[in-house]
Short mmCIF file of C-alpha atoms in Angstrom, two decimals:
data_model
loop_
_atom_site.label_atom_id
_atom_site.label_comp_id
_atom_site.label_asym_id
_atom_site.label_seq_id
_atom_site.Cartn_x
_atom_site.Cartn_y
_atom_site.Cartn_z
CA MET A 6 -9.46 77.61 -17.72
CA LYS A 7 -8.41 78.32 -21.22
CA LYS A 8 -5.43 80.04 -20.10
CA SER A 9 -4.12 78.05 -18.08
CA PHE A 10 -4.94 75.22 -20.09
CA VAL A 11 -2.74 76.62 -22.54
CA ILE A 12 0.00 77.42 -20.25
CA PHE A 13 0.06 73.65 -18.39
CA CYS A 14 -0.17 72.01 -22.37
CA LEU A 15 3.10 74.40 -22.71
CA SER A 16 5.05 72.78 -20.32
CA PHE A 17 4.44 69.66 -21.00
CA CYS A 18 5.89 70.52 -24.24
CA ALA A 19 9.05 71.58 -22.56
CA TYR A 20 9.26 68.80 -20.77
CA LEU A 21 11.87 65.58 -22.60
CA MET A 22 12.46 62.74 -21.01
CA TYR A 23 15.58 59.75 -22.44
CA GLY A 24 15.22 57.15 -25.09
CA GLN A 25 15.17 53.60 -24.60
CA ASP A 26 18.36 50.91 -25.29
CA GLY A 27 19.19 49.36 -28.27
CA THR A 28 17.43 47.41 -29.90
CA VAL A 29 15.96 44.88 -32.74
CA GLU A 30 13.97 45.81 -35.75
CA GLU A 31 10.76 43.55 -36.79
CA LYS A 32 9.32 44.56 -40.28
CA GLY A 33 5.65 44.10 -40.71
CA VAL A 34 2.36 45.00 -43.18
CA ALA A 35 -1.17 45.59 -42.58
CA SER A 36 -2.55 42.93 -43.98
CA TYR A 37 -5.98 43.98 -43.19
CA VAL A 38 -8.28 47.13 -40.95
CA SER A 39 -11.31 47.65 -40.27
CA SER A 40 -12.77 50.16 -38.37
CA GLN A 41 -11.39 48.82 -34.39
CA ASN A 42 -8.51 46.99 -34.92
CA VAL A 43 -5.16 47.17 -37.74
CA TYR A 44 -4.39 43.80 -38.57
CA VAL A 45 -0.34 43.45 -39.14
CA LYS A 46 1.72 40.62 -40.75
CA PHE A 47 4.87 40.03 -39.83
CA THR A 48 7.60 36.77 -40.83
CA SER A 49 7.93 36.10 -36.90
CA THR A 50 6.26 38.12 -33.07
CA GLU A 51 8.94 36.02 -31.44
CA ASN A 52 10.96 39.30 -30.04
CA ILE A 53 7.06 40.84 -30.05
CA ASN A 54 4.94 41.06 -27.66
CA LYS A 55 1.20 42.63 -26.18
CA GLY A 56 0.94 46.12 -25.27
CA ASP A 57 4.06 46.93 -27.85
CA THR A 58 4.15 50.34 -30.00
CA LEU A 59 4.60 49.87 -33.25
CA TRP A 60 6.00 52.86 -35.72
CA VAL A 61 5.06 53.92 -39.14
CA LYS A 62 7.39 56.01 -40.77
CA ASN A 63 6.74 59.15 -42.89
CA GLY A 64 9.92 60.19 -44.72
CA ALA A 65 12.25 60.93 -42.05
CA GLN A 66 10.46 60.14 -39.95
CA MET A 67 9.68 57.39 -37.52
CA VAL A 68 5.85 58.13 -35.23
CA PRO A 69 4.06 55.68 -33.12
CA GLY A 70 1.65 54.12 -34.86
CA LEU A 71 0.04 51.35 -33.34
CA VAL A 72 -0.46 49.02 -29.83
CA VAL A 73 -0.53 45.36 -30.04
CA LYS A 74 -3.81 43.90 -28.99
CA ASP A 75 -3.13 40.15 -29.55
CA LYS A 76 -0.63 38.57 -31.53
CA SER A 77 0.32 34.48 -32.87
CA SER A 78 2.97 33.35 -33.79
CA THR A 79 3.73 35.52 -37.57
CA SER A 80 0.23 38.25 -36.43
CA CYS A 81 -0.33 41.27 -34.41
CA VAL A 82 -4.15 42.61 -34.45
CA CYS A 83 -3.34 46.58 -33.14
CA SER A 84 -5.67 49.42 -32.24
CA PRO A 85 -4.35 53.22 -33.81
CA LEU A 86 -2.49 55.27 -32.45
CA LEU A 87 -2.75 58.61 -35.21
CA SER A 88 -5.60 60.07 -36.39
CA GLN A 89 -5.14 58.99 -39.59
CA LYS A 90 -6.93 55.89 -41.05
CA PHE A 91 -4.83 53.22 -42.03
CA LYS A 92 -4.94 50.93 -44.97
CA ALA A 93 -4.12 47.30 -46.02
CA GLY A 94 0.30 47.40 -47.16
CA ASP A 95 1.24 50.04 -44.37
CA THR A 96 4.40 48.98 -43.77
CA PHE A 97 5.13 49.04 -40.23
CA TYR A 98 7.73 49.00 -38.27
CA GLY A 99 8.77 46.79 -33.79
CA ARG A 100 11.34 47.70 -31.67
CA SER A 101 11.94 45.64 -28.68
CA ILE A 102 14.42 44.33 -26.97
CA PRO A 103 15.66 40.83 -28.11
CA LYS A 104 16.73 38.26 -26.61
CA PRO A 105 20.04 36.19 -25.47
CA VAL A 106 21.37 34.50 -28.14
CA PRO A 107 23.33 31.33 -26.79
CA GLU A 108 26.89 31.19 -28.01
CA LYS A 109 26.67 28.31 -30.12
CA SER A 110 22.82 29.73 -31.77
CA LYS A 111 25.08 33.23 -32.75
CA GLU A 112 27.25 31.13 -34.36
CA LYS A 113 24.93 28.81 -36.11
CA LYS A 114 22.99 31.52 -37.31
CA ARG A 115 25.75 33.17 -39.21
CA ARG A 116 26.90 31.02 -40.70
CA GLU A 117 23.65 30.36 -41.78
CA SER A 118 23.47 33.76 -42.83
CA LEU A 119 27.31 34.07 -44.32
CA ALA A 120 25.87 30.33 -46.69
CA ALA A 121 22.84 32.74 -48.04
CA GLY A 122 24.81 35.08 -49.14
CA ARG A 123 23.10 38.08 -46.31
CA ASP A 124 23.10 39.48 -42.64
CA SER A 125 21.51 37.86 -39.95
CA THR A 126 19.70 39.95 -37.93
CA SER A 127 19.38 43.67 -38.05
CA PHE A 128 19.88 45.99 -35.40
CA ILE A 129 19.50 49.14 -34.60
CA LYS A 130 22.49 50.75 -32.40
CA PRO A 131 22.28 52.22 -28.65
CA ASN A 132 20.16 55.36 -28.57
CA GLN A 133 19.54 55.60 -32.49
CA ALA A 134 17.48 58.78 -32.92
CA VAL A 135 13.36 57.57 -33.53
CA VAL A 136 12.66 61.14 -34.79
CA ALA A 137 15.39 62.25 -37.59
CA PRO A 138 15.13 65.86 -38.45
CA VAL A 139 17.97 65.49 -41.19
CA GLN A 140 19.84 62.92 -42.13
CA GLU A 141 22.79 60.93 -41.52
CA ASP A 142 25.88 62.75 -40.89
CA LYS A 143 27.29 61.38 -44.06
CA ASP A 144 29.91 61.98 -46.71
CA GLU A 145 28.81 62.97 -50.73
CA ASN A 146 30.75 60.06 -52.02
CA GLU A 147 28.29 57.75 -48.83
CA LEU A 148 24.81 58.57 -49.79
CA LYS A 149 23.01 54.92 -51.26
CA GLN A 150 20.52 55.19 -53.06
CA LYS A 151 17.13 53.29 -51.28
CA ILE A 152 14.39 53.05 -52.98
CA LYS A 153 10.51 51.66 -51.72
CA GLY A 154 6.98 52.22 -53.74
CA ARG A 155 3.78 50.20 -54.62
CA VAL A 156 1.75 49.97 -58.20
CA SER A 157 -1.65 48.44 -57.17
CA ALA A 158 -4.86 48.11 -58.87
CA ALA A 159 -8.00 47.08 -56.87
CA SER A 160 -11.44 46.78 -57.74
CA TYR A 161 -14.61 47.50 -55.10
CA SER A 162 -18.33 45.58 -56.31
CA ASN A 163 -21.78 46.30 -55.42
CA PHE A 164 -24.60 44.81 -56.31
CA TYR A 165 -28.19 45.53 -54.63
CA ASN A 166 -30.83 44.31 -56.07
CA GLY A 167 -30.68 43.84 -60.26
CA VAL A 168 -28.10 47.25 -59.62
CA GLU A 169 -24.83 47.53 -60.39
CA ILE A 170 -21.65 49.48 -59.68
CA HIS A 171 -18.23 49.08 -59.96
CA ARG A 172 -15.07 51.05 -59.20
CA MET A 173 -12.00 50.85 -60.29
CA ARG A 174 -8.99 52.09 -58.20
CA TYR A 175 -4.95 52.84 -58.50
CA ALA A 176 -2.57 54.13 -56.60
CA PHE A 177 0.93 54.68 -56.56
CA THR A 178 3.41 55.11 -53.47
CA PHE A 179 7.46 55.27 -53.56
CA GLN A 180 9.77 56.54 -51.66
CA GLY A 181 12.98 57.44 -53.75
CA THR A 182 16.55 58.30 -50.88
CA ASN A 183 19.02 59.58 -52.45
CA LEU A 184 18.72 59.01 -55.72
CA ASN A 185 21.20 58.08 -57.41
CA ASN A 186 23.11 58.28 -54.79
CA SER A 187 22.51 62.21 -54.79
CA LYS A 188 22.01 63.98 -52.36
CA PHE A 189 17.77 64.13 -54.30
CA SER A 190 15.11 62.83 -52.87
CA THR A 191 10.92 62.34 -52.90
CA ASP A 192 7.76 61.14 -51.83
CA ASN A 193 4.95 59.80 -53.99
CA TYR A 194 0.93 58.64 -52.82
CA ILE A 195 -1.15 59.03 -55.87
CA THR A 196 -4.39 57.54 -56.40
CA PHE A 197 -7.30 57.61 -59.60
CA ARG A 198 -9.97 56.00 -59.38
CA HIS A 199 -13.85 55.78 -61.38
CA THR A 200 -16.58 54.36 -61.71
CA ILE A 201 -16.69 52.69 -65.02
CA GLY A 202 -19.55 53.39 -66.77
CA GLU A 203 -19.29 56.64 -66.06
CA TRP A 204 -16.04 58.30 -67.76
CA SER A 205 -17.78 61.59 -68.36
CA ALA A 206 -17.65 62.00 -64.10
CA VAL A 207 -13.59 62.55 -64.94
CA GLN A 208 -13.93 64.59 -68.16
CA ASP A 209 -15.81 67.13 -66.43
CA ASN A 210 -13.38 66.99 -62.89
CA PHE A 211 -10.60 65.28 -63.16
CA PHE A 212 -9.01 66.15 -59.71
CA ASP A 213 -11.72 64.28 -58.68
CA ALA A 214 -10.33 61.56 -59.44
CA LEU A 215 -6.93 61.72 -59.87
CA LYS A 216 -5.88 62.06 -55.28
CA ILE A 217 -2.17 63.34 -55.23
CA TYR A 218 -1.93 63.17 -51.89
CA SER A 219 2.07 63.23 -51.89
CA LEU A 220 4.38 64.65 -54.67
CA SER A 221 7.64 65.83 -53.69
CA VAL A 222 11.14 66.49 -53.70
CA ASN A 223 13.86 66.81 -51.00
CA TYR A 224 16.78 68.18 -51.57
CA ASP A 225 19.63 68.56 -48.54
CA PHE A 226 22.20 71.29 -48.27
CA ASN A 227 24.48 69.57 -46.22
CA ARG A 228 23.86 67.78 -42.68
CA THR A 229 22.10 70.18 -40.81
CA THR A 230 19.81 71.84 -43.94
CA ARG A 231 16.26 70.69 -46.18
CA LEU A 232 14.81 71.96 -48.63
CA SER A 233 11.46 70.48 -49.76
CA ALA A 234 9.10 71.50 -53.00
CA GLY A 235 5.83 69.93 -53.63
CA ARG A 236 2.57 68.30 -51.33
CA LYS A 237 4.72 67.01 -49.05
CA ILE A 238 2.87 66.28 -45.13
CA ASN A 239 4.73 67.87 -42.66
CA GLN A 240 5.07 65.97 -39.01
CA ARG A 241 6.21 68.90 -36.52
CA ILE A 242 2.92 70.10 -37.62
CA SER A 243 0.77 67.17 -38.77
CA SER A 244 -2.66 68.60 -38.49
CA MET A 245 -2.62 71.24 -40.53
CA GLY A 246 -2.59 68.06 -43.19
CA ALA A 247 -0.85 68.74 -46.87
CA ILE A 248 1.32 71.38 -48.21
CA ASP A 249 1.61 72.69 -51.95
CA GLY A 250 4.52 74.63 -52.00
CA LEU A 251 8.11 75.49 -50.19
CA GLN A 252 9.68 73.46 -46.71
CA ALA A 253 12.41 74.16 -45.28
CA GLU A 254 14.60 73.50 -42.44
CA LYS A 255 17.18 73.45 -40.25
CA SER A 256 18.81 72.03 -37.36
CA LEU A 257 20.58 73.65 -34.94
CA GLY A 258 22.04 71.54 -31.90
CA ARG A 259 18.82 69.80 -30.50
CA PHE A 260 16.42 73.03 -31.84
CA LEU A 261 14.62 72.84 -34.86
CA ILE A 262 13.61 76.14 -36.80
CA GLY A 263 11.41 75.02 -40.28
CA ALA A 264 9.40 77.57 -42.59
CA ILE A 265 6.47 76.86 -45.27
CA ALA A 266 5.21 79.04 -47.60
CA GLY A 267 3.03 77.75 -50.68
CA PHE A 268 -1.32 77.14 -51.02
CA ARG A 269 -3.46 74.80 -49.22
CA PRO A 270 -5.46 72.39 -51.30
CA ASP A 271 -8.60 72.80 -52.41
CA TYR A 272 -10.98 71.87 -50.22
CA ALA A 273 -13.89 70.54 -52.32
CA ASP A 274 -11.61 68.12 -54.34
CA TYR A 275 -8.27 68.16 -52.57
CA GLY A 276 -6.54 69.67 -56.04
CA VAL A 277 -4.10 72.61 -56.09
CA ASN A 278 -6.44 76.54 -55.55
CA PHE A 279 -3.86 79.47 -55.88
CA ASP A 280 -6.09 81.56 -54.06
CA LEU A 281 -5.41 79.70 -50.80
CA LEU A 282 -2.07 80.98 -49.95
CA GLN A 283 -0.37 80.25 -46.31
CA ALA A 284 2.69 80.49 -44.86
CA GLY A 285 4.51 80.21 -41.69
CA VAL A 286 7.04 79.32 -39.47
CA TYR A 287 8.11 76.81 -36.81
CA VAL A 288 10.34 75.95 -34.30
CA SER A 289 11.42 72.36 -32.66
CA HIS A 290 13.13 71.02 -29.74
CA LEU A 291 13.98 67.15 -29.84
CA SER A 292 15.91 65.86 -26.54
CA LYS A 293 19.27 64.30 -26.06
CA ASN A 294 18.95 60.68 -28.02
CA LYS A 295 16.57 62.84 -30.15
CA SER A 296 13.17 60.39 -29.28
CA GLN A 297 10.68 63.64 -27.74
CA GLU A 298 9.80 66.43 -29.60
CA SER A 299 8.04 69.04 -29.09
CA THR A 300 6.67 71.96 -32.00
CA VAL A 301 5.74 75.27 -31.65
CA ALA A 302 4.49 77.39 -35.01
CA PHE A 303 2.77 80.50 -35.88
CA VAL A 304 1.07 80.36 -39.27
CA ASP A 305 -1.30 82.76 -41.31
CA GLN A 306 -3.62 81.51 -43.93
CA LEU A 307 -4.74 83.45 -46.73
CA ASN A 308 -8.12 83.68 -49.21
CA GLN A 309 -7.85 85.50 -52.27
CA LEU A 310 -5.48 87.46 -50.20
CA LYS A 311 -7.34 88.18 -47.01
CA THR A 312 -6.55 86.86 -44.34
CA ASP A 313 -9.21 83.75 -43.33
CA ARG A 314 -6.22 82.20 -40.14
CA ARG A 315 -3.94 83.26 -37.65
CA PHE A 316 -3.14 81.23 -35.28
CA ALA A 317 -0.26 79.23 -33.39
CA TYR A 318 0.34 75.43 -33.59
CA ILE A 319 1.81 73.44 -30.76
CA GLN A 320 2.52 69.54 -30.70
CA HIS A 321 4.85 67.45 -28.36
CA SER A 322 5.80 63.82 -28.75
CA GLY A 323 6.64 61.38 -25.48
CA MET A 324 7.02 59.87 -22.72
CA LEU A 325 6.33 61.63 -19.15
CA LEU A 326 6.98 58.97 -17.45
CA LYS A 327 8.53 55.37 -17.45
CA ASN A 328 6.41 53.43 -19.84
CA LEU A 329 3.37 56.28 -20.36
CA HIS A 330 3.61 57.39 -23.40
CA PHE A 331 1.37 61.21 -24.09
CA PHE A 332 1.31 62.52 -27.32
CA GLY A 333 -0.73 66.15 -27.67
CA SER A 334 -0.72 68.80 -30.17
CA PHE A 335 -3.76 71.96 -30.21
CA GLU A 336 -4.29 75.51 -32.20
CA VAL A 337 -4.61 79.09 -30.79
CA ASP A 338 -6.62 80.72 -33.14
CA MET A 339 -5.54 84.60 -32.78
CA PHE A 340 -7.82 85.79 -35.55
CA LYS A 341 -11.85 86.51 -35.95
CA LYS A 342 -13.80 88.03 -38.57
CA VAL A 343 -17.72 88.08 -38.04
CA ASP A 344 -19.49 90.97 -39.70
CA SER A 345 -16.61 93.13 -40.56
CA LEU A 346 -15.52 92.86 -36.82
CA VAL A 347 -12.00 91.76 -36.31
CA SER A 348 -11.01 91.05 -32.84
CA TYR A 349 -7.23 89.38 -32.20
CA ALA A 350 -8.25 87.58 -28.84
CA PRO A 351 -7.04 84.16 -28.36
CA SER A 352 -9.36 81.33 -28.74
CA LEU A 353 -7.86 77.66 -28.10
CA THR A 354 -9.40 74.74 -30.71
CA ASN A 355 -8.12 71.38 -32.38
CA LEU A 356 -7.31 70.41 -29.33
CA LEU A 357 -6.32 66.75 -29.41
CA VAL A 358 -4.85 64.83 -26.16
CA SER A 359 -3.46 60.40 -25.22
CA LEU A 360 -1.91 59.30 -23.02
CA ARG A 361 -0.49 55.41 -23.59
CA TYR A 362 0.04 53.74 -20.30
CA ARG A 363 1.39 50.05 -19.49
CA ILE A 364 1.51 48.82 -15.88
CA SER A 365 3.00 45.42 -16.71
CA LYS A 366 3.69 43.47 -19.46
CA ASN A 367 0.43 42.23 -19.43
CA ILE A 368 -2.11 45.50 -18.88
CA SER A 369 -2.33 48.62 -20.78
CA LEU A 370 -4.22 51.33 -20.60
CA SER A 371 -5.46 54.48 -22.80
CA ALA A 372 -6.97 58.12 -22.35
CA GLY A 373 -7.04 60.50 -25.17
CA TYR A 374 -9.82 63.70 -25.13
CA ASP A 375 -9.83 64.94 -29.37
CA ASN A 376 -12.00 68.34 -29.32
CA ARG A 377 -10.72 68.37 -33.93
CA LYS A 378 -13.15 69.88 -36.20
CA ASN A 379 -14.22 66.75 -38.66
CA ILE A 380 -12.58 64.96 -41.39
CA ILE A 381 -13.01 65.28 -45.08
CA TYR A 382 -12.54 61.76 -46.12
CA TYR A 383 -11.80 62.68 -50.62
CA GLU A 384 -11.65 58.15 -50.14
CA SER A 385 -13.23 55.84 -48.75
CA TYR A 386 -14.73 51.94 -49.47
CA LYS A 387 -16.67 51.42 -45.41
CA SER A 388 -19.15 49.77 -44.99
CA TYR A 389 -21.79 52.26 -43.57
CA ILE A 390 -21.31 50.14 -39.89
CA ASP A 391 -17.44 51.66 -40.05
CA GLN A 392 -18.20 54.41 -41.02
CA LEU A 393 -21.48 55.00 -39.13
CA ILE A 394 -18.95 54.70 -35.70
CA ASP A 395 -16.13 56.47 -36.83
CA ASN A 396 -18.36 58.92 -37.50
CA GLU A 397 -20.57 59.04 -33.92
CA THR A 398 -16.94 58.08 -31.80
CA ARG A 399 -13.91 60.30 -33.05
CA GLN A 400 -14.50 63.37 -31.13
CA GLY A 401 -14.66 63.72 -27.32
CA VAL A 402 -12.56 61.15 -24.33
CA ARG A 403 -11.79 57.58 -25.43
CA PHE A 404 -10.44 54.84 -22.86
CA GLY A 405 -9.05 51.73 -23.40
CA ALA A 406 -7.93 48.83 -21.14
CA ASN A 407 -6.40 45.95 -22.20
CA TYR A 408 -5.80 42.37 -19.96
CA ARG A 409 -2.99 39.35 -21.54
CA ILE A 410 -5.25 36.73 -19.64
CA SER A 411 -2.33 34.38 -20.12
CA ARG A 412 -0.50 33.54 -23.62
CA ILE A 413 -3.24 33.13 -25.10
CA PHE A 414 -6.19 35.04 -23.97
CA THR A 415 -6.72 38.23 -24.69
CA ILE A 416 -9.59 41.20 -22.99
CA GLY A 417 -10.60 44.52 -23.93
CA PHE A 418 -12.28 46.94 -23.73
CA ASN A 419 -12.37 51.07 -25.78
CA GLY A 420 -15.60 53.53 -25.12
CA SER A 421 -16.27 56.90 -25.86
CA TRP A 422 -18.05 59.40 -24.58
CA ARG A 423 -19.04 63.06 -26.89
CA PHE A 424 -20.72 65.81 -24.99
CA GLN A 425 -22.04 69.40 -26.25
CA LYS A 426 -23.63 71.81 -23.71
CA SER A 427 -26.59 71.50 -26.51
CA ASN A 428 -26.76 67.59 -25.75
CA ILE A 429 -27.31 68.12 -29.50
CA ASN A 430 -24.99 66.08 -30.53
CA LEU A 431 -24.94 63.69 -28.06
CA SER A 432 -22.65 60.11 -28.07
CA LYS A 433 -21.42 57.29 -26.48
CA ASN A 434 -19.56 54.65 -28.18
CA ILE A 435 -18.45 50.68 -26.30
CA ASN A 436 -17.06 48.26 -27.44
CA GLY A 437 -15.32 44.52 -26.02
CA TYR A 438 -13.66 42.39 -27.64
CA PHE A 439 -12.33 38.59 -26.65
CA ASN A 440 -9.20 37.22 -28.05
CA VAL A 441 -8.34 33.49 -29.10
CA SER A 442 -4.55 32.85 -30.20
CA GLN A 443 -4.29 29.45 -31.98
CA LEU A 444 -7.59 28.32 -31.65
CA PRO A 445 -6.97 23.57 -30.92
CA LEU A 446 -7.18 21.75 -34.07
CA ILE A 447 -8.26 24.30 -36.23
CA HIS A 448 -4.45 26.31 -35.10
CA ALA A 449 -6.86 29.92 -36.11
CA ASN A 450 -6.75 33.21 -34.61
CA ALA A 451 -10.61 33.79 -32.99
CA SER A 452 -12.14 37.40 -31.85
CA LEU A 453 -15.88 37.95 -30.60
CA SER A 454 -16.55 41.55 -29.93
CA ALA A 455 -19.98 44.14 -28.72
CA ASN A 456 -19.90 47.35 -29.77
CA LEU A 457 -22.28 49.70 -28.50
CA LEU A 458 -23.94 53.01 -29.83
CA GLN A 459 -26.00 55.16 -28.04
CA THR A 460 -26.58 59.11 -30.28
CA ASN A 461 -29.39 61.44 -29.98
CA TYR A 462 -31.16 59.76 -33.52
CA LEU A 463 -30.21 55.83 -33.25
CA ASP A 464 -29.23 53.58 -31.05
CA SER A 465 -27.35 50.65 -32.16
CA LYS A 466 -26.10 47.03 -30.89
CA ILE A 467 -23.19 44.94 -33.36
CA TYR A 468 -21.84 41.99 -31.83
CA GLY A 469 -19.03 39.76 -34.40
CA ILE A 470 -16.63 36.62 -34.32
CA ARG A 471 -13.97 36.70 -36.92
CA LEU A 472 -11.11 33.74 -37.17
CA SER A 473 -7.96 34.33 -39.65
CA LYS A 474 -5.76 31.38 -40.03
CA ASP A 475 -2.62 30.55 -42.25
CA ILE A 476 -3.82 28.60 -44.64
CA ILE A 477 0.10 28.52 -45.99
CA GLN A 478 3.05 29.98 -44.01
CA GLY A 479 3.56 33.09 -45.36
CA LYS A 480 2.01 32.25 -48.29
CA LEU A 481 -2.22 32.27 -47.89
CA SER A 482 -3.85 33.29 -45.04
CA SER A 483 -7.70 33.79 -44.61
CA GLN A 484 -10.36 35.63 -43.23
CA VAL A 485 -14.04 35.30 -42.21
CA TYR A 486 -15.99 37.07 -39.88
CA PHE A 487 -20.20 37.18 -39.50
CA ARG A 488 -22.12 40.45 -37.21
CA ASP A 489 -25.20 40.82 -35.82
CA VAL A 490 -26.62 43.99 -36.02
CA THR A 491 -29.35 46.30 -34.90
CA TYR A 492 -30.26 49.31 -35.40
CA ILE A 493 -32.88 51.79 -34.18
CA TYR A 494 -33.81 55.66 -34.86
CA LYS A 495 -35.10 57.22 -32.10
CA ASN A 496 -37.01 59.61 -34.48
CA TYR A 497 -38.70 57.11 -36.63
CA GLU A 498 -39.20 54.19 -34.04
CA ASN A 499 -37.48 51.77 -37.04
CA LYS A 500 -35.76 48.86 -36.38
CA ILE A 501 -33.69 46.64 -38.17
CA HIS A 502 -31.97 43.68 -38.57
CA GLN A 503 -29.80 42.91 -41.01
CA GLU A 504 -26.56 39.79 -40.14
CA ILE A 505 -23.38 40.37 -42.34
CA ALA A 506 -21.13 37.86 -43.20
CA GLY A 507 -17.93 38.35 -44.56
CA ALA A 508 -14.49 36.69 -46.21
CA ASP A 509 -10.99 37.75 -47.04
CA PHE A 510 -7.83 35.97 -48.91
CA SER A 511 -4.50 36.93 -49.30
CA TRP A 512 -2.19 35.72 -51.41
CA ASN A 513 1.13 36.20 -51.92
CA LEU A 514 2.13 35.18 -55.16
CA THR A 515 5.91 36.08 -55.00
CA ARG A 516 7.97 37.84 -53.29
CA LYS A 517 7.35 41.31 -54.79
CA LEU A 518 3.78 40.57 -56.00
CA ALA A 519 0.02 39.44 -54.20
CA PHE A 520 -2.91 39.24 -54.34
CA HIS A 521 -6.14 40.41 -52.33
CA LEU A 522 -9.75 39.39 -52.61
CA TYR A 523 -12.69 40.06 -50.18
CA TYR A 524 -15.78 40.15 -49.16
CA GLU A 525 -19.78 41.24 -47.93
CA GLY A 526 -22.69 39.79 -47.75
CA THR A 527 -25.90 42.43 -45.95
CA PHE A 528 -28.60 40.10 -45.18
CA GLU A 529 -32.22 41.65 -44.44
CA PRO A 530 -35.18 39.92 -43.75
CA ASN A 531 -37.37 41.13 -46.94
CA LYS A 532 -34.96 42.18 -49.21
CA ALA A 533 -32.04 42.53 -51.34
CA THR A 534 -29.24 40.86 -49.82
CA PHE A 535 -26.73 43.30 -50.65
CA HIS A 536 -23.29 42.11 -51.95
CA ARG A 537 -19.79 43.47 -52.22
CA PHE A 538 -16.92 42.08 -54.08
CA ASN A 539 -13.09 43.90 -53.68
CA SER A 540 -10.12 42.93 -55.12
CA LYS A 541 -7.23 44.33 -55.69
CA LEU A 542 -3.72 43.72 -57.49
CA LEU A 543 -0.05 44.59 -55.95
CA TYR A 544 3.20 44.83 -56.87
CA ARG A 545 6.19 46.25 -54.39
CA LEU A 546 9.05 47.68 -56.28
#
């Protein structure tokens, strides 16, 4: 069966389709991230519809990141499509066919744009590449520097029963393309965190506080050849995570060949570990319009100069049929050593398959299967509830549906089922939601949700309501929410009931400077209240 499945997935990797026509691009920023949804803020959502895909930029690539479940005039409620965890401040791009504009309106906008000294709406050329392996074919004198970055300082404070814990986090992200109009580019994402009063922990292990998620320099020799040095995630073999060392790519028509050589980050603190050597090669094929891509890679990983793992990696993303999007990746291990016995028999591991089908403008379906290994979180600021749901629902079969009843009403659900032959780690989860856009009188967006989770050791029920509103258009926005939570631990027959209330505010002080404030309180009978205060000051470069 595994052999047939491998052949099936390889066939998918070779199946490429055509792209879409010219679109208009809308840029938005994530204002809030929950365990189920990502809330993205736009200047306007006029050209964005429910069921549309929002794209996220990774270096030179644009990959599908979110699907729109509901929207207001300036905000979208979205479901994530990728396994990576998004955060507030991440940038997303919507692509849609613009509505026809009467000639008089076009001329009026053109005059207003010229008077303001800027271009009007930015359009993408028809059949423009969504996935770009190398930089555009430009003469060296035409290279133009583009810089984007953020600097932030955040505090995370917990108060419970007279005990206070204050954590600080500083983050720096920077993307520079064609620095000083040269062939050099860079991509950086660095954080530093510590707990106030526990500086000795930083001195004991500096890399436990400093996290370098990306720190790389790229050089484009020409339009077909690129070399990268440093720590970088290669989106064509993304499940491998960050790679320390060298990465090279060469474009040959629709094919692209690449190689990696370096090290894996340390498992314990994500620092540099020179004992974890790795090397590999990969081949990618792009469709004619470069909107579809398939990759096959072969990687050898060592630990103290001894083979630790040898595997093949296969990934494909694209449209199988009209309105049917597919993403899949899996790995086949080709080396195993148990009690000094070496085996080279292939073994299927780390499988991820995801399908998304848009039946109509108002109805969309999704399904997927995930049996990847557990993810290591080097940073997490989620509540116990959100961590519990993430841990118990990531693996297994997933399915979902979204139905836009009318302009203001949307209903949907997501479900997951994790199963094993031993029945040791079973889990069932279903989450339903009902969204209302622009409530009368208060002009706010409302969302009702219910989440039911069953595992071998725990049953939980979570019911919630959330209200979000722009207090000052484009300047100040806020959200308030309430959740009623019940846990039943089966082994101890212990029932816990909690009420959780929270609010957050986002204030754009200037075009580049923003301030975020968040509070959550957990109220439980006969126990002290647990308080969480988070704040962040963010500056866009």
